[in-house]
Amino acid sequence: MKIAIVCYPTFGGSGVVATELGIALANRGHEIHFITYKQPVRLELLSNKIFFHEVHVPEYPLFHYQPYELALSSKLVDTIKLHKIDLLHVHYAIPHAYAGYMAKKMLEEEGIYVPMITTLHGTDITLVGKHPFYKPAVTFSINQSDVVTSVSESLKQGTLDIFDIHGEIEVIPNFIDAKKYSTSFTDCQRSNMATEDERIVTHISNFRKVKRIPDVIKIFSKIQLEIPSKLIMVGEGPEKEGAERLCEELGISNKVIFLGNSNEIDKILCFSDLFLLPSESESFGLAALEAMINKVPVISSNAGGIPEVNTEGVSGFLSDVGDINDMAAKAITILKNDKVLERFKLNALKEAQRFDIQKVVPLYEEVYERAYKRRFKNV
Ligand code: GMT
């Protein structure tokens, strides 16, 4: 099949999932066309099966806001026609499903029918989408999609609670390539980060408010009182500066390493002992899954879809949002004993394998086949 994928190309989980999906589909013989404003960060290799089409938005001083959706829908029309695309898969309702719908309608004027699959990833629905300024457009775009998928049961339920959705929402969880991690790294440069006797605690995110970055720092501050340890903070975002200040106030700056965005998170995770994800809300928690596949147990909040990924008492522990004492106590339970830590590490890997790419990508292919067949009814 020739599939156009629209996603955010940045470090966010939705872009990562869309990119890894495209790469996996190309490996299974499909022709993939990424259409977005920048080459996706995880898309390192273009091939005869993977193409990237950049959306340019010309700057006009006349416009107070440059119309990205307009440029995207025009680019979609051109690319779909030029490459004879069979199917459009958009990640994120805002604004991709909206632009996709416009492209579909323009193409229909020319007798071309392209089914659109929309995957809901979280913040578009739970935070932005429900705002009255966006809600009618988001509801409309979801209802006009040929198939809607959600990355967790929790997000599906949240979407049905907030919006007036007419059709089905199918849950297809996020995934991870377990095979990629089956050979353990030999170049774990653990010694660059911590001494032999120290544990390494890690957090990776885009440092938005929803990630509750101060909780990460406060949990670690309690951990390090009992367990010699270092905290590695990976990512960039609005809460980073405040986090650095908080470390100074708590007197733990010498134990916290801020690394910025990284394309090498597997190398960092391979020497980590524990992952912290105390988010306010999280549709899935891809970062937790990436930690788990690298044998890193997770201490998280029980928000949103996280309990569908991190299994209580098995791959880690879950606490109520904001309960930093509980999270710290549970982290210490895991970290203080070598045997307990080893058990949680192995369990984390086992739990992550539930989401192996080999199991999940065929679910998308099944959806594509169904939507593609249905198109004959619509032409
Ligand atoms: O977590 C973020 O802030 C980034 C956001 C995104 O737009 O990529 O992530 C969302 O999608 C990911 C992939 O499906 C999920 O793993 C994240 O849980 C979800 N984030 C939120 O719901 C806050």
Short mmCIF file of C-alpha atoms and ligand atoms in Angstrom, two decimals:
data_model
loop_
_atom_site.label_atom_id
_atom_site.label_comp_id
_atom_site.label_asym_id
_atom_site.label_seq_id
_atom_site.Cartn_x
_atom_site.Cartn_y
_atom_site.Cartn_z
CA MET A 1 0.00 0.00 0.00
CA LYS A 2 1.08 3.60 -0.50
CA ILE A 3 0.49 5.38 2.78
CA ALA A 4 0.83 9.08 3.63
CA ILE A 5 1.64 9.75 7.29
CA VAL A 6 1.10 13.17 8.84
CA CYS A 7 2.65 13.79 12.25
CA TYR A 8 4.48 16.26 14.44
CA PRO A 9 8.18 15.85 13.63
CA THR A 10 9.46 16.83 17.08
CA PHE A 11 10.64 14.87 20.13
CA GLY A 12 7.05 14.18 21.35
CA GLY A 13 5.80 10.61 21.65
CA SER A 14 3.23 10.95 18.85
CA GLY A 15 5.94 11.88 16.34
CA VAL A 16 8.11 9.01 17.55
CA VAL A 17 5.24 6.51 17.23
CA ALA A 18 4.28 7.79 13.76
CA THR A 19 7.89 7.60 12.58
CA GLU A 20 8.58 4.13 13.99
CA LEU A 21 5.26 2.95 12.50
CA GLY A 22 6.22 4.31 9.07
CA ILE A 23 9.63 2.63 9.23
CA ALA A 24 8.06 -0.69 10.30
CA LEU A 25 5.47 -0.49 7.52
CA ALA A 26 8.18 0.21 4.96
CA ASN A 27 10.06 -2.86 6.22
CA ARG A 28 6.88 -4.84 5.57
CA GLY A 29 6.78 -3.68 1.95
CA HIS A 30 4.58 -0.59 2.07
CA GLU A 31 5.57 2.73 0.49
CA ILE A 32 5.54 5.45 3.11
CA HIS A 33 5.30 9.22 2.56
CA PHE A 34 5.83 11.42 5.61
CA ILE A 35 4.26 14.83 5.19
CA THR A 36 5.13 17.44 7.80
CA TYR A 37 7.04 20.69 8.28
CA LYS A 38 10.40 19.14 9.21
CA GLN A 39 12.03 15.76 8.83
CA PRO A 40 10.87 13.72 11.88
CA VAL A 41 13.64 13.41 14.50
CA ARG A 42 13.70 9.62 14.51
CA LEU A 43 13.62 9.38 10.72
CA GLU A 44 17.29 9.07 9.97
CA LEU A 45 17.16 6.99 6.84
CA LEU A 46 15.14 7.76 3.75
CA SER A 47 14.97 4.90 1.22
CA ASN A 48 13.13 3.80 -1.89
CA LYS A 49 10.24 2.93 0.45
CA ILE A 50 10.37 6.02 2.69
CA PHE A 51 9.85 9.55 1.44
CA PHE A 52 9.64 12.87 3.21
CA HIS A 53 7.66 15.82 1.82
CA GLU A 54 8.18 19.12 3.58
CA VAL A 55 5.25 21.47 4.10
CA HIS A 56 6.34 25.06 3.50
CA VAL A 57 4.29 27.89 4.87
CA PRO A 58 5.11 31.09 3.01
CA GLU A 59 5.47 34.07 5.34
CA TYR A 60 3.04 36.86 4.52
CA PRO A 61 3.12 39.96 6.69
CA LEU A 62 -0.58 40.30 5.96
CA PHE A 63 -1.32 37.25 8.06
CA HIS A 64 -1.11 37.62 11.80
CA TYR A 65 -0.98 33.79 11.98
CA GLN A 66 0.56 31.82 9.12
CA PRO A 67 -2.01 29.24 7.88
CA TYR A 68 -0.24 25.88 8.37
CA GLU A 69 -3.43 23.79 7.92
CA LEU A 70 -4.01 25.41 4.52
CA ALA A 71 -0.47 24.66 3.37
CA LEU A 72 -0.68 21.12 4.76
CA SER A 73 -3.98 20.32 3.04
CA SER A 74 -2.65 21.63 -0.30
CA LYS A 75 0.54 19.60 0.13
CA LEU A 76 -1.57 16.52 0.91
CA VAL A 77 -3.62 16.98 -2.24
CA ASP A 78 -0.50 17.38 -4.42
CA THR A 79 1.40 14.47 -2.85
CA ILE A 80 -1.57 12.10 -2.87
CA LYS A 81 -2.16 12.81 -6.56
CA LEU A 82 1.50 12.70 -7.60
CA HIS A 83 2.35 9.47 -5.77
CA LYS A 84 -1.06 7.82 -6.14
CA ILE A 85 -1.39 7.40 -2.39
CA ASP A 86 -3.95 4.81 -1.23
CA LEU A 87 -4.50 5.94 2.30
CA LEU A 88 -3.89 8.82 4.70
CA HIS A 89 -2.93 8.24 8.35
CA VAL A 90 -2.90 11.36 10.51
CA HIS A 91 -1.46 11.43 14.02
CA TYR A 92 -3.08 14.06 16.22
CA ALA A 93 -6.55 15.42 15.59
CA ILE A 94 -5.33 19.02 15.85
CA PRO A 95 -4.72 20.20 13.18
CA HIS A 96 -3.89 17.11 11.11
CA ALA A 97 -7.32 15.46 10.95
CA TYR A 98 -8.78 18.85 10.14
CA ALA A 99 -6.33 19.45 7.28
CA GLY A 100 -6.74 15.82 6.16
CA TYR A 101 -10.49 16.23 5.89
CA MET A 102 -10.06 19.32 3.69
CA ALA A 103 -7.61 17.43 1.46
CA LYS A 104 -10.06 14.51 1.18
CA LYS A 105 -12.84 16.83 0.08
CA MET A 106 -10.65 18.60 -2.49
CA LEU A 107 -9.61 15.23 -3.91
CA GLU A 108 -13.19 14.01 -4.04
CA GLU A 109 -13.97 16.96 -6.31
CA GLU A 110 -11.53 15.31 -8.73
CA GLY A 111 -13.02 11.84 -8.30
CA ILE A 112 -10.21 10.60 -6.02
CA TYR A 113 -11.19 8.92 -2.77
CA VAL A 114 -8.60 8.47 -0.02
CA PRO A 115 -9.63 7.00 3.33
CA MET A 116 -8.33 8.84 6.41
CA ILE A 117 -7.27 7.11 9.62
CA THR A 118 -6.90 9.38 12.64
CA THR A 119 -4.87 8.31 15.65
CA LEU A 120 -5.54 10.15 18.90
CA HIS A 121 -2.46 10.64 21.03
CA GLY A 122 -3.51 12.49 24.10
CA THR A 123 -2.91 16.10 24.71
CA ASP A 124 -4.83 17.05 21.58
CA ILE A 125 -7.91 15.60 23.20
CA THR A 126 -7.47 15.89 26.92
CA LEU A 127 -5.92 19.34 27.09
CA VAL A 128 -6.25 21.36 23.91
CA GLY A 129 -9.15 19.73 22.13
CA LYS A 130 -11.75 20.26 24.79
CA HIS A 131 -11.15 24.01 24.88
CA PRO A 132 -14.33 25.70 23.54
CA PHE A 133 -12.21 27.44 20.87
CA TYR A 134 -11.29 24.07 19.35
CA LYS A 135 -13.98 21.61 20.44
CA PRO A 136 -16.36 21.89 17.44
CA ALA A 137 -13.49 21.50 14.95
CA VAL A 138 -11.97 18.55 16.85
CA THR A 139 -15.36 16.80 17.17
CA PHE A 140 -15.98 17.33 13.47
CA SER A 141 -12.56 16.04 12.36
CA ILE A 142 -12.84 12.92 14.51
CA ASN A 143 -16.35 12.18 13.25
CA GLN A 144 -15.28 12.68 9.64
CA SER A 145 -12.35 10.24 9.89
CA ASP A 146 -12.92 6.86 8.26
CA VAL A 147 -11.29 5.07 11.18
CA VAL A 148 -10.32 6.50 14.56
CA THR A 149 -7.78 4.80 16.77
CA SER A 150 -6.64 5.69 20.26
CA VAL A 151 -3.37 4.71 21.93
CA SER A 152 -5.05 3.54 25.15
CA GLU A 153 -8.41 2.53 26.64
CA SER A 154 -8.12 5.50 28.96
CA LEU A 155 -7.80 7.98 26.08
CA LYS A 156 -10.69 6.32 24.25
CA GLN A 157 -12.90 6.73 27.31
CA GLY A 158 -11.72 10.33 27.83
CA THR A 159 -12.54 11.15 24.21
CA LEU A 160 -16.01 9.60 24.42
CA ASP A 161 -16.66 11.51 27.67
CA ILE A 162 -15.64 14.89 26.25
CA PHE A 163 -16.80 14.79 22.62
CA ASP A 164 -19.97 13.73 20.89
CA ILE A 165 -18.44 10.90 18.84
CA HIS A 166 -20.69 8.97 16.48
CA GLY A 167 -18.47 6.07 15.41
CA GLU A 168 -16.17 3.49 16.96
CA ILE A 169 -12.80 4.30 18.48
CA GLU A 170 -10.43 1.34 18.20
CA VAL A 171 -7.64 0.99 20.73
CA ILE A 172 -4.24 0.22 19.20
CA PRO A 173 -1.58 0.69 21.86
CA ASN A 174 1.79 2.26 21.24
CA PHE A 175 4.58 -0.18 20.60
CA ILE A 176 8.28 -0.83 20.88
CA ASP A 177 10.73 -2.85 18.83
CA ALA A 178 11.78 -5.48 21.37
CA LYS A 179 14.29 -7.04 18.96
CA LYS A 180 16.24 -3.79 18.77
CA TYR A 181 17.01 -4.14 22.48
CA SER A 182 17.58 -7.89 22.67
CA THR A 183 21.35 -7.53 22.46
CA SER A 184 22.54 -5.65 25.50
CA PHE A 185 24.73 -2.61 24.97
CA THR A 186 28.39 -3.05 25.61
CA ASP A 187 29.16 0.65 25.59
CA CYS A 188 27.11 1.64 28.63
CA GLN A 189 29.13 4.58 29.82
CA ARG A 190 27.70 4.39 33.29
CA SER A 191 30.91 5.57 34.85
CA ASN A 192 30.55 8.96 33.13
CA MET A 193 27.40 9.60 35.11
CA ALA A 194 27.81 7.98 38.51
CA THR A 195 30.20 6.13 40.78
CA GLU A 196 30.05 2.32 41.23
CA ASP A 197 27.98 2.52 44.42
CA GLU A 198 25.43 5.01 43.11
CA ARG A 199 22.04 4.17 41.57
CA ILE A 200 20.94 6.09 38.48
CA VAL A 201 17.43 7.52 38.34
CA THR A 202 16.19 8.95 35.03
CA HIS A 203 13.41 11.17 33.72
CA ILE A 204 12.77 11.89 30.04
CA SER A 205 10.13 14.30 28.77
CA ASN A 206 9.43 17.58 27.03
CA PHE A 207 9.38 19.36 30.42
CA ARG A 208 5.84 20.64 30.06
CA LYS A 209 3.74 21.45 33.14
CA VAL A 210 1.73 18.24 32.67
CA LYS A 211 4.91 16.23 33.42
CA ARG A 212 5.08 17.63 36.99
CA ILE A 213 8.82 18.24 36.80
CA PRO A 214 9.05 19.65 40.37
CA ASP A 215 7.67 16.28 41.60
CA VAL A 216 10.49 14.47 39.78
CA ILE A 217 13.06 16.64 41.58
CA LYS A 218 11.35 16.34 44.98
CA ILE A 219 11.00 12.55 44.69
CA PHE A 220 14.68 12.28 43.82
CA SER A 221 15.60 14.61 46.66
CA LYS A 222 14.02 12.13 49.08
CA ILE A 223 15.57 9.09 47.37
CA GLN A 224 19.11 10.47 47.55
CA LEU A 225 18.80 10.95 51.32
CA GLU A 226 18.61 7.17 51.70
CA ILE A 227 20.32 5.79 48.59
CA PRO A 228 23.52 7.15 47.04
CA SER A 229 22.23 8.16 43.60
CA LYS A 230 22.24 10.51 40.62
CA LEU A 231 19.28 11.88 38.66
CA ILE A 232 19.55 12.28 34.88
CA MET A 233 17.04 14.68 33.37
CA VAL A 234 16.70 14.29 29.59
CA GLY A 235 14.76 16.78 27.45
CA GLU A 236 14.02 20.44 26.93
CA GLY A 237 10.94 22.48 27.73
CA PRO A 238 9.34 25.30 29.65
CA GLU A 239 9.80 23.75 33.13
CA LYS A 240 13.52 23.11 32.79
CA GLU A 241 14.78 26.39 34.18
CA GLY A 242 12.54 26.11 37.25
CA ALA A 243 13.79 22.56 37.75
CA GLU A 244 17.41 23.71 37.78
CA ARG A 245 16.52 26.38 40.32
CA LEU A 246 14.68 23.87 42.51
CA CYS A 247 17.74 21.61 42.52
CA GLU A 248 19.81 24.54 43.78
CA GLU A 249 17.26 25.36 46.49
CA LEU A 250 17.22 21.73 47.64
CA GLY A 251 21.03 21.58 47.57
CA ILE A 252 21.15 18.65 45.14
CA SER A 253 22.54 20.36 42.02
CA ASN A 254 25.69 18.24 42.19
CA LYS A 255 23.57 15.09 41.98
CA VAL A 256 21.33 16.09 39.06
CA ILE A 257 22.53 16.05 35.45
CA PHE A 258 20.49 17.91 32.82
CA LEU A 259 21.27 16.52 29.38
CA GLY A 260 18.87 18.33 27.02
CA ASN A 261 17.20 16.58 24.08
CA SER A 262 18.84 13.36 23.00
CA ASN A 263 18.61 10.93 20.14
CA GLU A 264 20.45 8.41 22.27
CA ILE A 265 17.95 7.72 25.00
CA ASP A 266 18.57 3.98 24.78
CA LYS A 267 22.18 4.52 25.75
CA ILE A 268 21.05 6.58 28.74
CA LEU A 269 18.35 4.08 29.71
CA CYS A 270 20.73 1.14 29.44
CA PHE A 271 22.60 2.35 32.54
CA SER A 272 19.52 3.61 34.40
CA ASP A 273 18.13 1.82 37.44
CA LEU A 274 14.78 3.58 37.78
CA PHE A 275 12.52 5.81 35.68
CA LEU A 276 10.28 8.51 37.16
CA LEU A 277 7.02 9.56 35.44
CA PRO A 278 4.79 11.42 37.90
CA SER A 279 2.66 13.09 35.18
CA GLU A 280 -0.61 14.90 35.82
CA SER A 281 -2.06 13.20 32.74
CA GLU A 282 -0.66 10.87 30.15
CA SER A 283 -2.60 9.07 27.43
CA PHE A 284 -0.07 6.23 27.31
CA GLY A 285 3.41 7.11 28.57
CA LEU A 286 5.68 6.01 25.73
CA ALA A 287 8.72 7.14 27.73
CA ALA A 288 7.83 4.58 30.43
CA LEU A 289 7.60 1.84 27.80
CA GLU A 290 10.98 2.85 26.36
CA ALA A 291 12.41 2.63 29.86
CA MET A 292 10.85 -0.78 30.50
CA ILE A 293 12.17 -2.34 27.30
CA ASN A 294 15.62 -1.23 28.51
CA LYS A 295 14.98 -3.12 31.79
CA VAL A 296 14.30 0.02 33.79
CA PRO A 297 11.47 -0.23 36.37
CA VAL A 298 9.04 2.70 36.54
CA ILE A 299 7.72 4.77 39.42
CA SER A 300 4.77 6.68 38.03
CA SER A 301 1.48 8.33 38.77
CA ASN A 302 -1.66 6.32 38.08
CA ALA A 303 -2.95 8.95 35.64
CA GLY A 304 -4.62 8.24 32.29
CA GLY A 305 -3.23 5.31 30.34
CA ILE A 306 -0.10 4.80 32.48
CA PRO A 307 -1.64 1.82 34.39
CA GLU A 308 -2.13 0.09 31.03
CA VAL A 309 1.66 0.19 30.58
CA ASN A 310 3.25 0.11 34.05
CA THR A 311 1.91 -2.82 36.06
CA GLU A 312 1.62 -2.21 39.79
CA GLY A 313 4.13 -4.24 41.81
CA VAL A 314 5.52 -5.90 38.68
CA SER A 315 7.26 -3.42 36.37
CA GLY A 316 7.25 -0.73 39.07
CA PHE A 317 4.72 1.08 41.22
CA LEU A 318 1.96 3.66 40.71
CA SER A 319 0.80 6.37 43.13
CA ASP A 320 -1.80 9.12 43.09
CA VAL A 321 -0.79 12.25 41.18
CA GLY A 322 1.28 14.49 43.48
CA ASP A 323 1.91 11.87 46.18
CA ILE A 324 5.66 12.38 46.18
CA ASN A 325 6.16 10.69 49.57
CA ASP A 326 4.58 7.48 48.30
CA MET A 327 6.55 7.60 45.05
CA ALA A 328 9.82 8.18 46.91
CA ALA A 329 9.10 5.36 49.39
CA LYS A 330 8.33 2.93 46.57
CA ALA A 331 11.40 4.00 44.64
CA ILE A 332 13.55 3.32 47.71
CA THR A 333 11.97 -0.14 48.10
CA ILE A 334 13.14 -1.02 44.59
CA LEU A 335 16.55 0.62 44.75
CA LYS A 336 17.79 -0.43 48.18
CA ASN A 337 18.17 -4.14 47.48
CA ASP A 338 20.13 -5.60 44.55
CA LYS A 339 17.92 -8.67 44.29
CA VAL A 340 14.68 -6.68 44.35
CA LEU A 341 16.06 -4.29 41.73
CA GLU A 342 17.08 -7.18 39.50
CA ARG A 343 13.59 -8.73 39.78
CA PHE A 344 11.90 -5.46 38.83
CA LYS A 345 14.31 -4.96 35.94
CA LEU A 346 13.48 -8.36 34.45
CA ASN A 347 9.76 -7.83 35.04
CA ALA A 348 9.91 -4.42 33.34
CA LEU A 349 11.37 -6.04 30.23
CA LYS A 350 8.76 -8.81 30.27
CA GLU A 351 5.89 -6.35 30.63
CA ALA A 352 7.26 -4.17 27.81
CA GLN A 353 7.31 -7.16 25.48
CA ARG A 354 3.47 -7.11 25.51
CA PHE A 355 3.81 -4.06 23.27
CA ASP A 356 6.22 -5.53 20.76
CA ILE A 357 6.04 -3.92 17.35
CA GLN A 358 5.48 -7.33 15.74
CA LYS A 359 2.17 -7.62 17.56
CA VAL A 360 0.97 -4.06 17.08
CA VAL A 361 1.85 -3.07 13.50
CA PRO A 362 -0.38 -5.81 12.00
CA LEU A 363 -3.29 -4.22 13.89
CA TYR A 364 -2.72 -1.00 11.92
CA GLU A 365 -2.43 -2.98 8.69
CA GLU A 366 -5.77 -4.62 9.44
CA VAL A 367 -7.35 -1.20 9.94
CA TYR A 368 -5.80 0.06 6.68
CA GLU A 369 -7.13 -2.95 4.73
CA ARG A 370 -10.62 -2.42 6.11
CA ALA A 371 -10.65 1.31 5.36
CA TYR A 372 -9.20 0.74 1.90
CA LYS A 373 -11.81 -1.87 0.97
CA ARG A 374 -14.59 0.37 2.20
CA ARG A 375 -13.51 3.09 -0.23
CA PHE A 376 -15.26 1.28 -3.09
CA LYS A 377 -18.55 2.05 -1.36
CA ASN A 378 -17.66 5.72 -1.36
CA VAL A 379 -16.42 6.31 -4.92
O1 GMT B 1 3.73 13.73 26.32
C1 GMT B 1 3.84 14.71 25.60
O2 GMT B 1 3.86 15.81 26.07
C2 GMT B 1 3.98 14.56 24.12
C3 GMT B 1 2.72 13.99 23.54
C4 GMT B 1 2.83 14.07 22.02
O3 GMT B 1 2.15 14.90 21.48
O4 GMT B 1 3.56 13.34 21.40
O5 GMT B 1 2.58 12.65 23.96
C5 GMT B 1 1.30 12.07 23.88
O6 GMT B 1 1.38 11.01 22.92
C6 GMT B 1 2.29 9.95 23.29
C7 GMT B 1 2.31 8.94 22.15
O7 GMT B 1 1.07 8.37 21.95
C8 GMT B 1 1.86 9.32 24.61
O8 GMT B 1 2.77 8.29 24.99
C9 GMT B 1 1.84 10.40 25.70
O9 GMT B 1 1.34 9.82 26.88
C10 GMT B 1 0.93 11.55 25.26
N1 GMT B 1 1.06 12.63 26.24
C11 GMT B 1 0.05 13.04 27.00
O10 GMT B 1 -1.06 12.55 26.93
C12 GMT B 1 0.37 14.12 27.97
#
